[in-house]
Amino acid sequence: PESVRVSEFAERIKKPATEILKKLILMGVFVTINQEISFEVAEKIAEQYNILLEKEVKQEREEVLINDFEDKEEDLMPRPPVVTVMGHVDHGKTSLLDAIRHSKVVETEAGGITQHIGAYTVDINDKKIVFLDTPGHEAFTAMRARGAQVTDIAILVVAADDGVMPQTIEAINHAKAANVPIIVAINKIDKSSANPDRVKQELTEYGLIAEEWGGDTICVPVSAKTKQGIDTLLEMILLVAEMQELKANPNRPAKGTIIEAKLDKGRGPVATVIVQKGTLKVGDSIIAGTTYGKVRALIDDKGRKVKSAGPSIPVEILGLAEVPNAGDILYAVSDEKTARQISEMRKEKERQQYFASSSKITLQDLFSQI
Ligand code: GDP
Ligand code: MG
């Protein structure tokens, strides 16, 4: 907005309109409270109150530039579920992720080494499941703190020979707070000391009652070691996903979440994004947090160069100017100039917030102290 009504402005900065009118008169601006003043004038008044008006207006401008609109129901199409594995340390999260990856992920032609990009996709018949490759609660918590929710389903791994432990409870609380359905994988059932019934019993104390006990929590006995139960677990994930009716519009500019980012010696800043809406394409101008760029290349979880990535699909992005943070929201915008503009605005905002928190001294304060 280039101008603002005096009454509205007064309300916004929470100061009496009459007082503002007086200040305006002192500046040689003669208006009534129902008339509008220019942004520049408003900014000067706000300054006198030690208020940074610009921040708010810039926020509005940023939203206009990003244009994160709601999709129409008829534009939505089914998308694969994004799954996180959580649980107590040593209960087998990493082993389970590896077992799933190796049971289903076809080895690539180039030496059979699957690339680590922080997430991977598993194909089951004609359906896909996307696994976040970072077991552990930090990633989950960090992303949620930034308002980014990428996970649709949580797999709670509980070792059948150890039962519910502190981090199991933590994981349950995280998933519940995020309103994400939990599937329990009772792991290590190959062990002679395994006692799946004890695990189910303990879980009831946290509101997770197994289906076979009349509840609605799916519990799958598995062994990451022998691969027993892995196929059933994958089927159950698809079942839960189907009930969730996960959908997104693939035909719009992309919005996604950065799940991993690093500075690569040869390739520069590299970030893995899970697209949540729309389709990310090579050549797109993007903004993620305060960093921006133009997508130079997209690489999938099998290390292949791809031209685009749709909803739920993880891809590595080359072409960002700097390394973004995990949890940053990525948007494709109309052009690189816009992306740079938003980046500059956000950086400026960060600076202002920094200065606002470190020192609140204005000229006025200085004079009144003399
Ligand atoms: P994380 O800390 O939850 O990621 O657990 P890991 O995947 O690192 O596994 C911890 C230990 O348990 C390792 O020594 C694994 O080899 C072992 N382990 C994991 N899954 C199984 C299983 O299904 N059966 C048996 N016998 N051992 C397992
Ligand atoms: Mg691990």
Short mmCIF file of C-alpha atoms and ligand atoms in Angstrom, two decimals:
data_model
loop_
_atom_site.label_atom_id
_atom_site.label_comp_id
_atom_site.label_asym_id
_atom_site.label_seq_id
_atom_site.Cartn_x
_atom_site.Cartn_y
_atom_site.Cartn_z
CA PRO A 1 0.00 0.00 0.00
CA GLU A 2 1.31 3.43 -0.95
CA SER A 3 -0.93 5.35 1.45
CA VAL A 4 -2.91 4.76 4.62
CA ARG A 5 -5.96 6.33 6.25
CA VAL A 6 -5.01 8.27 9.39
CA SER A 7 -7.60 6.47 11.56
CA GLU A 8 -6.38 3.09 10.38
CA PHE A 9 -2.78 4.08 10.88
CA ALA A 10 -3.53 5.28 14.43
CA GLU A 11 -5.18 1.99 15.22
CA ARG A 12 -2.34 0.05 13.79
CA ILE A 13 0.37 1.78 15.80
CA LYS A 14 -1.98 2.03 18.80
CA LYS A 15 -1.69 5.80 19.26
CA PRO A 16 -4.45 8.42 19.59
CA ALA A 17 -5.49 9.78 16.19
CA THR A 18 -5.67 13.35 17.58
CA GLU A 19 -2.04 13.12 18.64
CA ILE A 20 -1.08 11.93 15.18
CA LEU A 21 -3.01 14.79 13.59
CA LYS A 22 -1.04 17.24 15.73
CA LYS A 23 2.23 15.68 14.65
CA LEU A 24 1.07 15.87 11.05
CA ILE A 25 0.29 19.56 11.41
CA LEU A 26 3.78 20.14 12.82
CA MET A 27 5.08 18.47 9.68
CA GLY A 28 2.90 20.74 7.57
CA VAL A 29 0.47 17.99 6.59
CA PHE A 30 -3.13 19.10 6.99
CA VAL A 31 -5.59 16.22 6.85
CA THR A 32 -8.59 14.83 8.71
CA ILE A 33 -8.61 11.40 10.31
CA ASN A 34 -10.59 9.99 7.41
CA GLN A 35 -8.06 11.13 4.84
CA GLU A 36 -5.03 9.21 3.73
CA ILE A 37 -1.38 10.02 4.22
CA SER A 38 1.49 8.68 2.16
CA PHE A 39 3.57 5.80 3.36
CA GLU A 40 6.61 8.09 3.68
CA VAL A 41 4.73 10.46 5.97
CA ALA A 42 3.34 7.58 8.04
CA GLU A 43 6.81 6.20 8.38
CA LYS A 44 8.10 9.52 9.73
CA ILE A 45 5.32 9.67 12.32
CA ALA A 46 5.95 6.07 13.32
CA GLU A 47 9.61 6.87 13.72
CA GLN A 48 8.73 9.49 16.29
CA TYR A 49 7.12 6.73 18.33
CA ASN A 50 10.13 4.48 17.81
CA ILE A 51 8.08 2.13 15.68
CA LEU A 52 9.49 0.54 12.57
CA LEU A 53 6.54 0.75 10.28
CA GLU A 54 8.42 -0.59 7.37
CA LYS A 55 8.56 -4.10 8.71
CA GLU A 56 4.84 -4.58 8.55
CA VAL A 57 4.42 -3.02 5.14
CA LYS A 58 7.29 -5.07 3.77
CA GLN A 59 5.67 -8.19 5.10
CA GLU A 60 2.59 -7.35 3.08
CA ARG A 61 4.67 -6.70 -0.03
CA GLU A 62 6.41 -10.03 0.45
CA GLU A 63 3.10 -11.85 0.57
CA VAL A 64 2.01 -10.20 -2.64
CA LEU A 65 5.24 -11.29 -4.32
CA ILE A 66 4.97 -14.88 -3.11
CA ASN A 67 1.24 -15.32 -3.72
CA ASP A 68 0.73 -18.54 -1.73
CA PHE A 69 -2.91 -19.03 -2.72
CA GLU A 70 -5.35 -21.72 -1.57
CA ASP A 71 -5.99 -24.41 -4.14
CA LYS A 72 -9.44 -25.31 -5.39
CA GLU A 73 -10.73 -28.74 -4.42
CA GLU A 74 -11.02 -29.82 -8.05
CA ASP A 75 -7.34 -29.06 -8.69
CA LEU A 76 -6.14 -31.44 -5.98
CA MET A 77 -4.66 -34.81 -6.89
CA PRO A 78 -3.51 -37.71 -4.70
CA ARG A 79 0.08 -37.47 -3.50
CA PRO A 80 2.37 -40.02 -1.79
CA PRO A 81 2.69 -40.04 2.01
CA VAL A 82 5.82 -38.63 3.66
CA VAL A 83 6.89 -40.84 6.54
CA THR A 84 9.21 -40.24 9.50
CA VAL A 85 10.75 -42.97 11.64
CA MET A 86 10.95 -42.17 15.34
CA GLY A 87 11.76 -44.05 18.53
CA HIS A 88 14.23 -44.64 21.33
CA VAL A 89 17.94 -44.82 20.59
CA ASP A 90 19.13 -48.28 19.51
CA HIS A 91 15.62 -49.56 18.90
CA GLY A 92 16.45 -49.87 15.22
CA LYS A 93 15.39 -46.69 13.38
CA THR A 94 18.43 -46.60 11.12
CA SER A 95 18.34 -50.36 10.57
CA LEU A 96 14.67 -50.21 9.64
CA LEU A 97 15.21 -47.36 7.19
CA ASP A 98 18.05 -49.34 5.62
CA ALA A 99 15.99 -52.53 5.48
CA ILE A 100 13.18 -50.71 3.71
CA ARG A 101 15.54 -48.97 1.33
CA HIS A 102 17.29 -52.19 0.38
CA SER A 103 14.16 -54.27 0.12
CA LYS A 104 12.56 -51.90 -2.36
CA VAL A 105 14.95 -49.37 -3.78
CA VAL A 106 16.42 -50.61 -7.02
CA GLU A 107 20.15 -50.18 -7.03
CA THR A 108 21.29 -47.59 -9.53
CA GLU A 109 23.26 -48.61 -12.56
CA ALA A 110 26.21 -46.46 -11.55
CA GLY A 111 27.80 -48.78 -9.05
CA GLY A 112 24.69 -49.47 -7.03
CA ILE A 113 25.30 -46.71 -4.55
CA THR A 114 22.17 -44.82 -3.68
CA GLN A 115 22.77 -41.20 -3.05
CA HIS A 116 22.04 -39.75 0.33
CA ILE A 117 19.76 -36.75 -0.07
CA GLY A 118 17.92 -36.87 3.25
CA ALA A 119 14.87 -38.67 1.96
CA TYR A 120 14.09 -41.54 -0.34
CA THR A 121 11.19 -42.86 -2.30
CA VAL A 122 10.01 -46.45 -2.28
CA ASP A 123 7.80 -47.84 -5.04
CA ILE A 124 5.18 -50.42 -4.17
CA ASN A 125 3.31 -51.59 -7.24
CA ASP A 126 2.14 -48.27 -8.65
CA LYS A 127 2.27 -46.38 -5.38
CA LYS A 128 5.03 -44.43 -3.69
CA ILE A 129 6.05 -43.85 -0.08
CA VAL A 130 8.57 -41.16 0.81
CA PHE A 131 10.76 -41.75 3.85
CA LEU A 132 12.60 -38.97 5.61
CA ASP A 133 16.08 -40.33 6.03
CA THR A 134 16.84 -38.47 9.24
CA PRO A 135 15.56 -40.50 12.13
CA GLY A 136 15.69 -38.53 15.29
CA HIS A 137 13.59 -35.95 16.90
CA GLU A 138 15.71 -32.88 16.33
CA ALA A 139 14.90 -32.59 12.67
CA PHE A 140 11.22 -33.07 13.36
CA THR A 141 11.19 -30.53 16.18
CA ALA A 142 13.27 -27.97 14.30
CA MET A 143 10.96 -28.13 11.34
CA ARG A 144 7.84 -27.90 13.42
CA ALA A 145 9.25 -24.91 15.26
CA ARG A 146 9.43 -23.17 11.89
CA GLY A 147 5.86 -24.06 11.14
CA ALA A 148 6.84 -26.58 8.55
CA GLN A 149 5.05 -29.85 8.70
CA VAL A 150 6.33 -32.31 6.17
CA THR A 151 5.40 -35.58 7.82
CA ASP A 152 2.11 -37.34 7.16
CA ILE A 153 2.74 -40.54 9.13
CA ALA A 154 5.09 -41.39 11.99
CA ILE A 155 6.53 -44.87 12.35
CA LEU A 156 7.21 -45.47 16.02
CA VAL A 157 9.95 -48.06 16.36
CA VAL A 158 9.89 -49.95 19.66
CA ALA A 159 12.34 -52.77 20.30
CA ALA A 160 10.45 -55.88 21.32
CA ASP A 161 13.15 -56.80 23.84
CA ASP A 162 13.30 -53.37 25.47
CA GLY A 163 9.81 -51.88 25.40
CA VAL A 164 8.67 -48.30 25.84
CA MET A 165 11.55 -46.01 26.83
CA PRO A 166 11.88 -42.23 27.43
CA GLN A 167 12.44 -41.31 23.79
CA THR A 168 9.55 -43.56 22.79
CA ILE A 169 7.29 -41.40 24.93
CA GLU A 170 8.86 -38.24 23.52
CA ALA A 171 8.20 -39.48 20.01
CA ILE A 172 4.57 -40.24 20.85
CA ASN A 173 4.17 -36.72 22.21
CA HIS A 174 5.75 -35.15 19.11
CA ALA A 175 3.51 -37.09 16.76
CA LYS A 176 0.43 -36.28 18.81
CA ALA A 177 1.31 -32.58 18.96
CA ALA A 178 1.72 -32.56 15.20
CA ASN A 179 -1.50 -34.51 14.77
CA VAL A 180 0.32 -37.15 12.76
CA PRO A 181 -0.99 -40.73 12.83
CA ILE A 182 1.32 -43.29 14.40
CA ILE A 183 2.05 -46.77 13.13
CA VAL A 184 3.97 -48.89 15.63
CA ALA A 185 6.76 -51.08 14.32
CA ILE A 186 7.60 -53.59 17.03
CA ASN A 187 11.18 -54.31 16.00
CA LYS A 188 13.74 -57.04 16.75
CA ILE A 189 11.14 -59.80 16.87
CA ASP A 190 13.88 -62.17 15.69
CA LYS A 191 15.40 -62.02 19.16
CA SER A 192 14.57 -64.78 21.63
CA SER A 193 13.99 -62.18 24.33
CA ALA A 194 11.39 -60.38 22.19
CA ASN A 195 8.06 -59.78 23.89
CA PRO A 196 5.68 -57.91 21.54
CA ASP A 197 2.73 -58.24 23.92
CA ARG A 198 4.62 -56.41 26.63
CA VAL A 199 5.27 -53.55 24.18
CA LYS A 200 1.57 -53.36 23.33
CA GLN A 201 0.71 -53.43 27.02
CA GLU A 202 3.10 -50.56 27.77
CA LEU A 203 1.82 -48.52 24.83
CA THR A 204 -1.74 -48.56 26.18
CA GLU A 205 -0.52 -46.30 28.98
CA TYR A 206 0.13 -43.62 26.34
CA GLY A 207 -3.20 -43.97 24.61
CA LEU A 208 -1.97 -46.27 21.84
CA ILE A 209 -4.17 -49.35 21.89
CA ALA A 210 -3.42 -52.05 19.36
CA GLU A 211 -6.12 -52.89 16.84
CA GLU A 212 -6.12 -56.53 17.89
CA TRP A 213 -6.88 -55.32 21.40
CA GLY A 214 -9.85 -53.26 20.29
CA GLY A 215 -8.01 -50.00 19.71
CA ASP A 216 -7.10 -48.21 16.50
CA THR A 217 -3.31 -48.31 16.57
CA ILE A 218 -1.75 -50.46 13.89
CA CYS A 219 1.12 -52.49 15.35
CA VAL A 220 3.36 -54.43 12.99
CA PRO A 221 5.92 -56.91 14.32
CA VAL A 222 9.09 -56.54 12.26
CA SER A 223 12.73 -57.41 12.15
CA ALA A 224 15.07 -55.00 10.46
CA LYS A 225 17.63 -57.80 10.65
CA THR A 226 15.72 -60.63 8.93
CA LYS A 227 13.35 -58.27 6.97
CA GLN A 228 10.38 -60.10 8.44
CA GLY A 229 7.26 -57.93 8.46
CA ILE A 230 8.73 -55.13 6.32
CA ASP A 231 6.27 -55.71 3.47
CA THR A 232 3.35 -55.68 5.89
CA LEU A 233 4.62 -52.44 7.39
CA LEU A 234 4.75 -50.83 3.94
CA GLU A 235 1.23 -52.05 3.17
CA MET A 236 -0.02 -50.57 6.42
CA ILE A 237 1.59 -47.23 5.58
CA LEU A 238 -0.26 -47.18 2.26
CA LEU A 239 -3.49 -48.09 4.02
CA VAL A 240 -3.18 -45.25 6.53
CA ALA A 241 -2.18 -42.87 3.73
CA GLU A 242 -5.27 -43.83 1.77
CA MET A 243 -7.48 -43.02 4.74
CA GLN A 244 -5.82 -39.61 5.04
CA GLU A 245 -6.70 -38.78 1.42
CA LEU A 246 -3.46 -36.86 0.96
CA LYS A 247 -3.81 -34.45 -1.91
CA ALA A 248 -2.06 -31.49 -3.51
CA ASN A 249 -2.30 -29.41 -6.65
CA PRO A 250 0.64 -30.31 -8.90
CA ASN A 251 -0.19 -27.54 -11.40
CA ARG A 252 0.99 -24.42 -9.64
CA PRO A 253 4.26 -22.81 -8.61
CA ALA A 254 6.04 -25.03 -6.10
CA LYS A 255 5.98 -24.68 -2.35
CA GLY A 256 8.12 -27.03 -0.29
CA THR A 257 10.24 -27.48 2.81
CA ILE A 258 14.01 -27.70 3.00
CA ILE A 259 14.88 -30.86 4.91
CA GLU A 260 18.65 -30.76 4.51
CA ALA A 261 21.22 -28.32 3.18
CA LYS A 262 24.95 -28.10 2.94
CA LEU A 263 27.79 -26.40 1.13
CA ASP A 264 29.28 -28.84 -1.35
CA LYS A 265 32.88 -28.22 -2.39
CA GLY A 266 32.28 -28.76 -6.07
CA ARG A 267 28.61 -27.92 -6.47
CA GLY A 268 28.11 -24.99 -4.12
CA PRO A 269 25.02 -24.73 -1.90
CA VAL A 270 22.97 -27.90 -2.13
CA ALA A 271 19.56 -28.29 -0.52
CA THR A 272 17.07 -31.12 -0.41
CA VAL A 273 13.47 -30.03 -0.58
CA ILE A 274 10.26 -31.97 -0.23
CA VAL A 275 7.77 -30.36 -2.54
CA GLN A 276 4.40 -29.95 -0.89
CA LYS A 277 2.35 -28.13 -3.48
CA GLY A 278 2.90 -27.58 -7.14
CA THR A 279 5.79 -28.75 -9.24
CA LEU A 280 9.36 -27.54 -8.94
CA LYS A 281 11.13 -27.27 -12.28
CA VAL A 282 14.61 -26.64 -13.56
CA GLY A 283 14.83 -22.93 -14.35
CA ASP A 284 12.41 -21.90 -11.58
CA SER A 285 13.32 -18.84 -9.56
CA ILE A 286 13.16 -19.74 -5.89
CA ILE A 287 13.30 -18.25 -2.42
CA ALA A 288 14.00 -20.29 0.73
CA GLY A 289 14.29 -18.40 3.97
CA THR A 290 16.66 -15.56 3.16
CA THR A 291 18.40 -17.32 0.32
CA TYR A 292 17.35 -17.27 -3.31
CA GLY A 293 18.42 -18.56 -6.67
CA LYS A 294 17.44 -20.18 -9.91
CA VAL A 295 17.16 -23.96 -10.11
CA ARG A 296 20.15 -25.07 -12.16
CA ALA A 297 19.60 -28.79 -11.67
CA LEU A 298 17.34 -31.18 -9.77
CA ILE A 299 18.64 -34.53 -8.60
CA ASP A 300 16.39 -37.28 -7.28
CA ASP A 301 17.08 -39.78 -4.48
CA LYS A 302 18.58 -42.23 -6.96
CA GLY A 303 21.13 -39.65 -8.06
CA ARG A 304 19.44 -39.02 -11.40
CA LYS A 305 19.01 -35.61 -12.94
CA VAL A 306 15.31 -34.82 -13.29
CA LYS A 307 13.51 -31.91 -14.92
CA SER A 308 10.82 -31.52 -12.29
CA ALA A 309 9.48 -32.77 -8.95
CA GLY A 310 5.83 -32.83 -7.91
CA PRO A 311 4.07 -33.03 -4.52
CA SER A 312 5.77 -35.17 -1.82
CA ILE A 313 8.79 -35.84 -4.00
CA PRO A 314 12.21 -35.11 -2.48
CA VAL A 315 14.85 -33.58 -4.73
CA GLU A 316 18.21 -32.00 -4.37
CA ILE A 317 18.46 -28.46 -5.71
CA LEU A 318 21.50 -26.84 -7.23
CA GLY A 319 21.47 -23.13 -7.93
CA LEU A 320 20.85 -21.43 -4.59
CA ALA A 321 23.12 -18.49 -3.80
CA GLU A 322 23.60 -19.55 -0.17
CA VAL A 323 22.87 -22.51 2.07
CA PRO A 324 19.34 -22.35 3.51
CA ASN A 325 18.28 -23.84 6.86
CA ALA A 326 16.46 -27.10 7.38
CA GLY A 327 12.83 -26.18 7.89
CA ASP A 328 12.93 -23.15 5.59
CA ILE A 329 9.93 -22.91 3.30
CA LEU A 330 10.77 -22.79 -0.38
CA TYR A 331 8.66 -20.97 -2.94
CA ALA A 332 8.98 -20.73 -6.66
CA VAL A 333 8.32 -17.13 -7.68
CA SER A 334 7.77 -15.36 -10.98
CA ASP A 335 11.37 -14.40 -11.74
CA GLU A 336 14.84 -14.15 -10.29
CA LYS A 337 14.52 -10.43 -9.62
CA THR A 338 11.49 -11.08 -7.42
CA ALA A 339 13.33 -13.86 -5.59
CA ARG A 340 16.26 -11.54 -4.94
CA GLN A 341 13.93 -8.77 -3.81
CA ILE A 342 12.25 -11.03 -1.26
CA SER A 343 15.61 -12.27 -0.08
CA GLU A 344 16.79 -8.68 0.45
CA MET A 345 13.60 -7.76 2.30
CA ARG A 346 13.98 -10.71 4.61
CA LYS A 347 17.61 -10.00 5.27
CA GLU A 348 16.75 -6.39 6.03
CA LYS A 349 14.01 -7.56 8.38
CA GLU A 350 16.49 -9.82 10.17
CA ARG A 351 18.85 -6.89 10.56
CA GLN A 352 16.08 -4.69 11.91
CA GLN A 353 15.00 -7.34 14.36
CA TYR A 354 18.59 -7.72 15.43
CA PHE A 355 19.00 -4.00 16.03
CA ALA A 356 15.57 -3.70 17.62
CA SER A 357 16.52 -6.33 20.14
CA SER A 358 20.07 -5.10 20.75
CA SER A 359 19.38 -1.39 21.16
CA LYS A 360 16.20 0.57 21.26
CA ILE A 361 17.81 3.99 21.52
CA THR A 362 16.49 6.64 19.20
CA LEU A 363 17.54 10.23 18.77
CA GLN A 364 14.63 11.22 20.99
CA ASP A 365 15.81 8.95 23.78
CA LEU A 366 19.25 10.43 23.47
CA PHE A 367 17.99 14.01 23.74
CA SER A 368 15.73 13.31 26.68
CA GLN A 369 18.65 11.79 28.51
CA ILE A 370 20.83 14.84 28.07
P1 GDP B 1 18.72 -46.53 16.10
O1 GDP B 1 19.57 -45.92 17.16
O2 GDP B 1 17.29 -46.53 16.52
O3 GDP B 1 18.94 -45.96 14.75
O4 GDP B 1 19.12 -48.10 16.06
P2 GDP B 1 20.04 -48.84 15.05
O5 GDP B 1 19.37 -49.08 13.76
O6 GDP B 1 21.38 -48.20 15.01
O7 GDP B 1 20.14 -50.28 15.76
C1 GDP B 1 20.71 -50.45 17.04
C2 GDP B 1 21.24 -51.85 17.19
O8 GDP B 1 20.19 -52.79 17.11
C3 GDP B 1 22.23 -52.22 16.10
O9 GDP B 1 23.26 -52.99 16.67
C4 GDP B 1 21.39 -53.06 15.14
O10 GDP B 1 22.18 -54.00 14.45
C5 GDP B 1 20.43 -53.73 16.09
N1 GDP B 1 19.16 -54.05 15.43
C6 GDP B 1 18.37 -53.21 14.75
N2 GDP B 1 17.27 -53.85 14.30
C7 GDP B 1 17.39 -55.14 14.70
C8 GDP B 1 16.57 -56.31 14.53
O11 GDP B 1 15.50 -56.31 13.92
N3 GDP B 1 17.02 -57.44 15.12
C9 GDP B 1 18.17 -57.50 15.80
N4 GDP B 1 18.52 -58.67 16.31
N5 GDP B 1 18.97 -56.43 15.97
C10 GDP B 1 18.59 -55.28 15.43
MG MG B 2 20.21 -44.39 14.19
#
